[in-house]
mmCIF file of C-alpha atoms in Angstrom:
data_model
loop_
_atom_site.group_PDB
_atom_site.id
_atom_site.type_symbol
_atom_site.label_atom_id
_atom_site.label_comp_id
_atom_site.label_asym_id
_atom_site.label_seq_id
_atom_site.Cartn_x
_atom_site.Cartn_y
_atom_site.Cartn_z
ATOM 1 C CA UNK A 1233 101.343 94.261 99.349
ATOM 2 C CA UNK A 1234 103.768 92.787 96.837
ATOM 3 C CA UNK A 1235 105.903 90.225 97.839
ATOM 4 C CA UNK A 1236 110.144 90.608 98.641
ATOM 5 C CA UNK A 1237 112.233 89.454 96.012
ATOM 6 C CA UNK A 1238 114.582 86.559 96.824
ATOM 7 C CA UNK A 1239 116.978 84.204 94.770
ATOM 8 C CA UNK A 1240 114.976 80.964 94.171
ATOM 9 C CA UNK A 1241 117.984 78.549 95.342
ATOM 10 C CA UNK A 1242 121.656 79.222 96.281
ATOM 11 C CA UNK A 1243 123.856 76.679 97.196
ATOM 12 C CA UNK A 1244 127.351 76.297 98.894
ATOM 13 C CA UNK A 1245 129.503 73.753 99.750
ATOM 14 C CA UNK A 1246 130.130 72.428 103.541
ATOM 15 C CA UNK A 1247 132.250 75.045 105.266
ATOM 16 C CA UNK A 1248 131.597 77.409 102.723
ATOM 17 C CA UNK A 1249 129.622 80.809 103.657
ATOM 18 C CA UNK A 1250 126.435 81.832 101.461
ATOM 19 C CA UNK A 1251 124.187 84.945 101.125
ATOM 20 C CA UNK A 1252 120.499 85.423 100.424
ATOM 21 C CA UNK A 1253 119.430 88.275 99.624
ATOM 22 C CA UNK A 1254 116.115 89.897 100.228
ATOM 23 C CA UNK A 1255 114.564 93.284 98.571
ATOM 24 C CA UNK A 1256 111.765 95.450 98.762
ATOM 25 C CA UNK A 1257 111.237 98.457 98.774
ATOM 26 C CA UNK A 1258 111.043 102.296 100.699
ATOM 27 C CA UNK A 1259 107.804 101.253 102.450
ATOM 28 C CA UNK A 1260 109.125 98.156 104.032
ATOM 29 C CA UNK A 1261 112.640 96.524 104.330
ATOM 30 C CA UNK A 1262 113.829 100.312 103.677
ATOM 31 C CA UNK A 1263 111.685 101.963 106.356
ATOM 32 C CA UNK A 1264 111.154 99.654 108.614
ATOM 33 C CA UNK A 1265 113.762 97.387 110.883
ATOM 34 C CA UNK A 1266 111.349 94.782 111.644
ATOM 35 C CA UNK A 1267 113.041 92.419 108.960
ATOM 36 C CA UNK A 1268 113.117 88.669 109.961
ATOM 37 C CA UNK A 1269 114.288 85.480 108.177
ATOM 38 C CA UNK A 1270 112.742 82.374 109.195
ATOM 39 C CA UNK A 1271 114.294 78.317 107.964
ATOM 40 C CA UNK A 1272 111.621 75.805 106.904
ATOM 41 C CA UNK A 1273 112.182 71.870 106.438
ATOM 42 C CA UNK A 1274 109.603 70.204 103.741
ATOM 43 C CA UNK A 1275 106.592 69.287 105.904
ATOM 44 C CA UNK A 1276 107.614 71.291 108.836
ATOM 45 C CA UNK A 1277 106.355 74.389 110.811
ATOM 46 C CA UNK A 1278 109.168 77.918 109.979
ATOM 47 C CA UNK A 1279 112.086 78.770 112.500
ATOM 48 C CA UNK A 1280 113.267 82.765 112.953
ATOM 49 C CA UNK A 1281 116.377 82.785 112.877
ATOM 50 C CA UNK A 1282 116.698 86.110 112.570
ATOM 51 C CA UNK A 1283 114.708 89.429 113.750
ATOM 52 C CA UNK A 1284 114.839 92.917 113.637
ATOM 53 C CA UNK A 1285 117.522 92.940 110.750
ATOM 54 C CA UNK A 1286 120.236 91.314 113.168
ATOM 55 C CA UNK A 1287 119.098 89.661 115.984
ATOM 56 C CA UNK A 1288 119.838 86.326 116.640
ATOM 57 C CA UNK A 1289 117.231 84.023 119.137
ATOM 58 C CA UNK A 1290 118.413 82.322 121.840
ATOM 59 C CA UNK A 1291 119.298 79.129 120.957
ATOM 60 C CA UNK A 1292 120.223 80.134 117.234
ATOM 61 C CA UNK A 1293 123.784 79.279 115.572
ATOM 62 C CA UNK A 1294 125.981 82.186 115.760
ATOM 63 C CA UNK A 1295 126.539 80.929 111.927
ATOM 64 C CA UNK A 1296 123.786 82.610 111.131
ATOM 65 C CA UNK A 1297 123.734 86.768 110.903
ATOM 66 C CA UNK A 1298 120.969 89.478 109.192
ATOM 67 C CA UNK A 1299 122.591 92.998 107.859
ATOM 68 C CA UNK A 1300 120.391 95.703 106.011
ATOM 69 C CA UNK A 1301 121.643 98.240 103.299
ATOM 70 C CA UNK A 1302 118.832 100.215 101.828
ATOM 71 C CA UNK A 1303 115.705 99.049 100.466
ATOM 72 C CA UNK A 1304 117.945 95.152 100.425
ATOM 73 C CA UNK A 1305 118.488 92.781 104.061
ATOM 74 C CA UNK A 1306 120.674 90.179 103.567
ATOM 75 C CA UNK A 1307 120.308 86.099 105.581
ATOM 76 C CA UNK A 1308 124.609 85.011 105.689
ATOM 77 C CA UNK A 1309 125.349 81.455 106.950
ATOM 78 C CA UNK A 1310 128.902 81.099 107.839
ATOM 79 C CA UNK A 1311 130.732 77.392 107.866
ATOM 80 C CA UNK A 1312 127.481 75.424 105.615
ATOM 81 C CA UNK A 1313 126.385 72.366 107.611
ATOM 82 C CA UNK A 1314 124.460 69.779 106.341
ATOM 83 C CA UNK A 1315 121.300 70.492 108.521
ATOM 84 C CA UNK A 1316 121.206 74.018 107.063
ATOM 85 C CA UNK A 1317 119.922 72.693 103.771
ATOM 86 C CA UNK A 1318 116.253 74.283 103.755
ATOM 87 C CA UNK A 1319 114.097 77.099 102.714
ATOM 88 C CA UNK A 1320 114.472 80.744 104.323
ATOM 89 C CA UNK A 1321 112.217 83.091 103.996
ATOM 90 C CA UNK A 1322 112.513 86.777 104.945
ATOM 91 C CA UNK A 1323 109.693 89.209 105.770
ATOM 92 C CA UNK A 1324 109.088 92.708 106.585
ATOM 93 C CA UNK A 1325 106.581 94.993 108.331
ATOM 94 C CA UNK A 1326 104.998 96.942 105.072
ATOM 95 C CA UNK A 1327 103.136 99.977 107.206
ATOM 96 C CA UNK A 1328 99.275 99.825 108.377
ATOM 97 C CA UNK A 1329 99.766 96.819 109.925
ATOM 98 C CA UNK A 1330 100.320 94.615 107.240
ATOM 99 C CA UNK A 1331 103.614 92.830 106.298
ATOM 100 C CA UNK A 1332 104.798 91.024 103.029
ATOM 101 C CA UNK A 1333 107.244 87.860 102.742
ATOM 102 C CA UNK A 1334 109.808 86.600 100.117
ATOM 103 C CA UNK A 1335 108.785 83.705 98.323
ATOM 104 C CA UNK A 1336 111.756 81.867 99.561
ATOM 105 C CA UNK A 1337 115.040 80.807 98.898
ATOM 106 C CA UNK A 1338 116.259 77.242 98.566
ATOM 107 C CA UNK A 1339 119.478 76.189 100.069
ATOM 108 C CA UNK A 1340 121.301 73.387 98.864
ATOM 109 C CA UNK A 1341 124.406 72.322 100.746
ATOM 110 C CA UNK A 1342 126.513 70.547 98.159
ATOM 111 C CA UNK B 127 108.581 76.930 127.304
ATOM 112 C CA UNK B 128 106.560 78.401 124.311
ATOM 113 C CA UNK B 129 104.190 76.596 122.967
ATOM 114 C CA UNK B 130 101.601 77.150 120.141
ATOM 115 C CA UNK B 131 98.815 74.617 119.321
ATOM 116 C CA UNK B 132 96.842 75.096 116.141
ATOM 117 C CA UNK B 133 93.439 73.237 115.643
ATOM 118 C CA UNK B 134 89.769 73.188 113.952
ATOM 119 C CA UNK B 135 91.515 72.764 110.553
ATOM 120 C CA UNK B 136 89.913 70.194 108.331
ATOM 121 C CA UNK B 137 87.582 69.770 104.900
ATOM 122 C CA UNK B 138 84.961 72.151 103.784
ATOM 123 C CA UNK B 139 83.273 73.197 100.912
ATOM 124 C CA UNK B 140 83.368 76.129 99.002
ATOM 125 C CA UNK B 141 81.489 78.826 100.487
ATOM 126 C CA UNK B 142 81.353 77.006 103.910
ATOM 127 C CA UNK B 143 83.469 78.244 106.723
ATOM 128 C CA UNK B 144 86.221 77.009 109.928
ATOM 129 C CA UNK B 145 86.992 78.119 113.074
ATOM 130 C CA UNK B 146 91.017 78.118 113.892
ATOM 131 C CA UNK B 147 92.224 77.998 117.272
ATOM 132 C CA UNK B 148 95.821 79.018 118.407
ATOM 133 C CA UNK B 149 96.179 77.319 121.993
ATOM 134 C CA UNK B 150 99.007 79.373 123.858
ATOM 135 C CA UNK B 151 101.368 78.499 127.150
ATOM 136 C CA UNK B 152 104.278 79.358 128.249
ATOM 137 C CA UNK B 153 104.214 83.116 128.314
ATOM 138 C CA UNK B 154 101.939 86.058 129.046
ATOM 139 C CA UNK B 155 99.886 86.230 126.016
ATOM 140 C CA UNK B 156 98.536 89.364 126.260
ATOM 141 C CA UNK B 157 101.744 91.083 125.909
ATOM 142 C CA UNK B 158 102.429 90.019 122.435
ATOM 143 C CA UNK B 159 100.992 90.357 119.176
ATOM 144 C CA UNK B 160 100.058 87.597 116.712
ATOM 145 C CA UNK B 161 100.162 86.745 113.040
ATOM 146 C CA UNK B 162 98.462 84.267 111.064
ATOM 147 C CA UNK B 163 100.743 83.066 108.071
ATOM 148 C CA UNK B 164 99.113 80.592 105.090
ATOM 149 C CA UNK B 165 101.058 78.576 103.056
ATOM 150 C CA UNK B 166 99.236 77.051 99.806
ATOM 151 C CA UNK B 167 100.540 73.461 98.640
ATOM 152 C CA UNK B 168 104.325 73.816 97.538
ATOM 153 C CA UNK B 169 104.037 77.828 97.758
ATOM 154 C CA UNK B 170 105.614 80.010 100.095
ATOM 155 C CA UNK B 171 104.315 81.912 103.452
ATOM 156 C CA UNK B 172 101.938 84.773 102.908
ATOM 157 C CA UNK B 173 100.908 86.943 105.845
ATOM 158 C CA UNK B 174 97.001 86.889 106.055
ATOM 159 C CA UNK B 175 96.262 89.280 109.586
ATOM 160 C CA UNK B 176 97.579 90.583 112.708
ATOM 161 C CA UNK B 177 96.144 91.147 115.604
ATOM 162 C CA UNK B 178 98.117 93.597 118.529
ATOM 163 C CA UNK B 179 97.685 92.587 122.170
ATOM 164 C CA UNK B 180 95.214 94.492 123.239
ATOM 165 C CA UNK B 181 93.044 93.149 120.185
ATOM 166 C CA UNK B 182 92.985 97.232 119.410
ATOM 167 C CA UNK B 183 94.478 96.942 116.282
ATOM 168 C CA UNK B 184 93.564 94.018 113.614
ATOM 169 C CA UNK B 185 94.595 93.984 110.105
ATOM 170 C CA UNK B 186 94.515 91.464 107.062
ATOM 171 C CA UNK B 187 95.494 91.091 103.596
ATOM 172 C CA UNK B 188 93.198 91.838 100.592
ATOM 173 C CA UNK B 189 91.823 88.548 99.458
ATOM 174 C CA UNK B 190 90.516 87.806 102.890
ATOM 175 C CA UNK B 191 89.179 91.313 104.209
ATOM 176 C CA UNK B 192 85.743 90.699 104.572
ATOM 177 C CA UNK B 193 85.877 87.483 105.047
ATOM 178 C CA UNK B 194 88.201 86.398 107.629
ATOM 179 C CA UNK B 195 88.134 88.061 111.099
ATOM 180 C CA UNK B 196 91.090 87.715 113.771
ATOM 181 C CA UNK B 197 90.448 87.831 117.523
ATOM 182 C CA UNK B 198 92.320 86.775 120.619
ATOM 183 C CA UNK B 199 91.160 86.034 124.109
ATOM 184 C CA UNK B 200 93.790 86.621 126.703
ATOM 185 C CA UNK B 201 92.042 85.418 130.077
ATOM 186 C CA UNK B 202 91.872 81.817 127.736
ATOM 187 C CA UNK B 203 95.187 82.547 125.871
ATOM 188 C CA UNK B 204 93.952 81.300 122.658
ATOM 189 C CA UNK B 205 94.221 83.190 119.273
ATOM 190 C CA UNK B 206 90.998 82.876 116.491
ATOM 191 C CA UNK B 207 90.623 83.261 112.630
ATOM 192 C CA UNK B 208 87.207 82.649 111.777
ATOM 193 C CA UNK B 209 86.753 82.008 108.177
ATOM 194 C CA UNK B 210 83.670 82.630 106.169
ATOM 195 C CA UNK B 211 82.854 82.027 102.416
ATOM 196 C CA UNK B 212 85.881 79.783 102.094
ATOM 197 C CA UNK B 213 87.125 79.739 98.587
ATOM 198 C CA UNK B 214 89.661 76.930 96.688
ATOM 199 C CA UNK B 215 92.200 79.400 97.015
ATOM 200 C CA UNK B 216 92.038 79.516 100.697
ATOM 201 C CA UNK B 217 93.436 76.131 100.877
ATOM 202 C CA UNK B 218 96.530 75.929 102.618
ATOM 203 C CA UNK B 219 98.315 75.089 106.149
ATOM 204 C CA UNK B 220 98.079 78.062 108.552
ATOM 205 C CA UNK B 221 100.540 79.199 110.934
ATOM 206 C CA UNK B 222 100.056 81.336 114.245
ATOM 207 C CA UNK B 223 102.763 82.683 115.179
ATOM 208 C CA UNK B 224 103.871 85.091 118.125
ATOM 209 C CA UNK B 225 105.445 88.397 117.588
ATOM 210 C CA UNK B 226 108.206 89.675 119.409
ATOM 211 C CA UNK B 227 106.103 92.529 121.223
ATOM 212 C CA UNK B 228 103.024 93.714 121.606
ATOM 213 C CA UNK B 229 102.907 96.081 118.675
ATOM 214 C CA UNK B 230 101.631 94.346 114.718
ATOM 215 C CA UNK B 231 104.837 95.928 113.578
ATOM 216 C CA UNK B 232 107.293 93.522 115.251
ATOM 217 C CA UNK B 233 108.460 90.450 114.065
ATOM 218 C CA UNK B 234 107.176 87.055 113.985
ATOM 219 C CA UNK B 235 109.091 85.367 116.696
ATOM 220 C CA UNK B 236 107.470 81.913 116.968
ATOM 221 C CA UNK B 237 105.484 79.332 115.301
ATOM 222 C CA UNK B 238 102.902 76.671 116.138
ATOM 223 C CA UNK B 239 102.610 73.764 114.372
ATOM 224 C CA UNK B 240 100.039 74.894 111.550
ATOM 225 C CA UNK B 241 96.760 73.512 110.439
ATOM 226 C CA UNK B 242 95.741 71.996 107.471
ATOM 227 C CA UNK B 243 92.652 74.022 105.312
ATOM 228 C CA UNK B 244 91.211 72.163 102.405
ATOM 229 C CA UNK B 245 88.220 73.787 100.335
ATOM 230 C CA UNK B 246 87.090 71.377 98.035
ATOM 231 C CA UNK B 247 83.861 70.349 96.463
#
C-alpha cells in the first residue's frame, strides 16, 4: 500500500495550461483504470473531478481532462482560473480491495 | 441530489473508541460502494476501508485491521466505521464517500462533509 507519487506544488499563470502528474506502479495506476483526481480547498470536504482515467462529472469544467500512459495518469487544467488554485489529489484501485492516494499536489495560480 | 452526512465524530481518549455515521439521500444506496478516506492535520487523504454494496466484500488498510470494522445498512441508508482502541495517530477528519458502482474497485465519486476524530489524553 504505498502511496502515488505526485509533484508537491506546480503553478501556472491565468490562461496558462498545467500538468500533474501521478505514478505508481504495475499493481495499480498501470493495471487498473479506476484512476480518479479529486480538488480540495483548505478546510473543505475533496471534489472528483476526474474518474476512471478520463471521465469528467457532470457539472465539471471541460478545463479539466485525466490521460494514462503506463504505470503514470496525468490531472491537465486548460485556461488556469483563479478558483482552480487548490490541492488535487489522485488515487487508484491497488487490487484486493484496497486503493492508495497521492499525497497531493498544490496548485498555485500566479 | 446527493447528499452525504457524516456524524458521531468528537474527543476520546486513547484506547477508547467512536461510532461514525454516513447519513445517505438522494440515490439508491445499495447500489454503490463506499470508502472511508482520513485525513490527519495538514496531511493528505489516505484510504482506510471499503465496503461493496452488498456489504459482501469489506476491506481496510493495515494500521486499522483489527481495529476498525466497516458496515452499511441499506433499508436505513447509512454507512458505519466503528472504531476501537483509538490511537493518537487515528486523529484526523474522515470522509465517506460514494463510489461510482457497486464494486470496491471503482472510484470514489462523492464526498460528505467529513468528521472531525481527536484522540487525545
Amino acid at each position: 500500500q504505498s502511496a502515488l507519487t505526485q509533484p508537491a506544488s506546480v503553478s501556472g499563470s491565468s490562461g496558462q495550461s498545467i500538468t500533474i502528474s501521478c505514478t505508481g506502479t504495475s499493481n495499480d495506476i498501470g493495471y487498473y483504470n479506476y484512476v480518479s483526481w479529486h480538488q480540495q480547498y483548505p478546510g473543505k470536504a475533496p471534489k472528483v473531478m476526474i474518474y476512471e482515467v478520463s471521465n469528467r462529472p457532470s457539472g465539471v469544467s471541460n478545463r479539466f481532462s485525466g490521460s494514462k500512459s503506463g504505470n503514470t495518469a496525468s490531472l491537465t487544467i486548460s485556461g488556469l482560473q483563479s478558483e482552480d488554485e487548490a490541492y488535487y489529489y489522485c488515487t487508484s484501485y491497488a487490487g484486493s480491495g484496497t486503493r492508495v492516494f497521492g499525497g497531493g499536489t498544490r496548485l498555485t495560480v500566479l | 441530489e446527493v447528499q452525504l452526512l457524516e456524524s458521531g465524530g468528537g474527543l476520546v481518549q486513547p484506547g477508547g473508541s467512536l461510532r461514525l455515521s454516513c447519513a445517505a439521500s438522494g440515490f439508491t444506496f445499495s447500489n454503490y460502494a463506499f470508502i472511508w478516506v482520513r485525513q490527519a492535520p495538514g496531511k493528505g487523504l489516505e484510504w482506510v476501508s471499503s465496503i461493496s454494496g452488498s456489504s459482501d466484500n469489506t476491506y481496510y488498510t493495515n494500521s486499522v485491521k483489527g481495529r476498525f470494522t466497516i458496515s452499511r445498512d441499506n433499508f436505513m441508508n447509512t454507512l458505519y466505521l466503528q472504531m476501537n482502541n483509538l490511537k493518537d495517530e487515528d486523529t484526523a477528519v474522515y470522509y465517506c464517500a460514494k463510489c461510482a458502482g457497486i464494486f470496491t474497485s471503482r472510484d470514489p465519486h462523492y464526498w460528505g462533509q467529513g468528521a472531525l476524530v481527536i484522540v487525545s489524553s
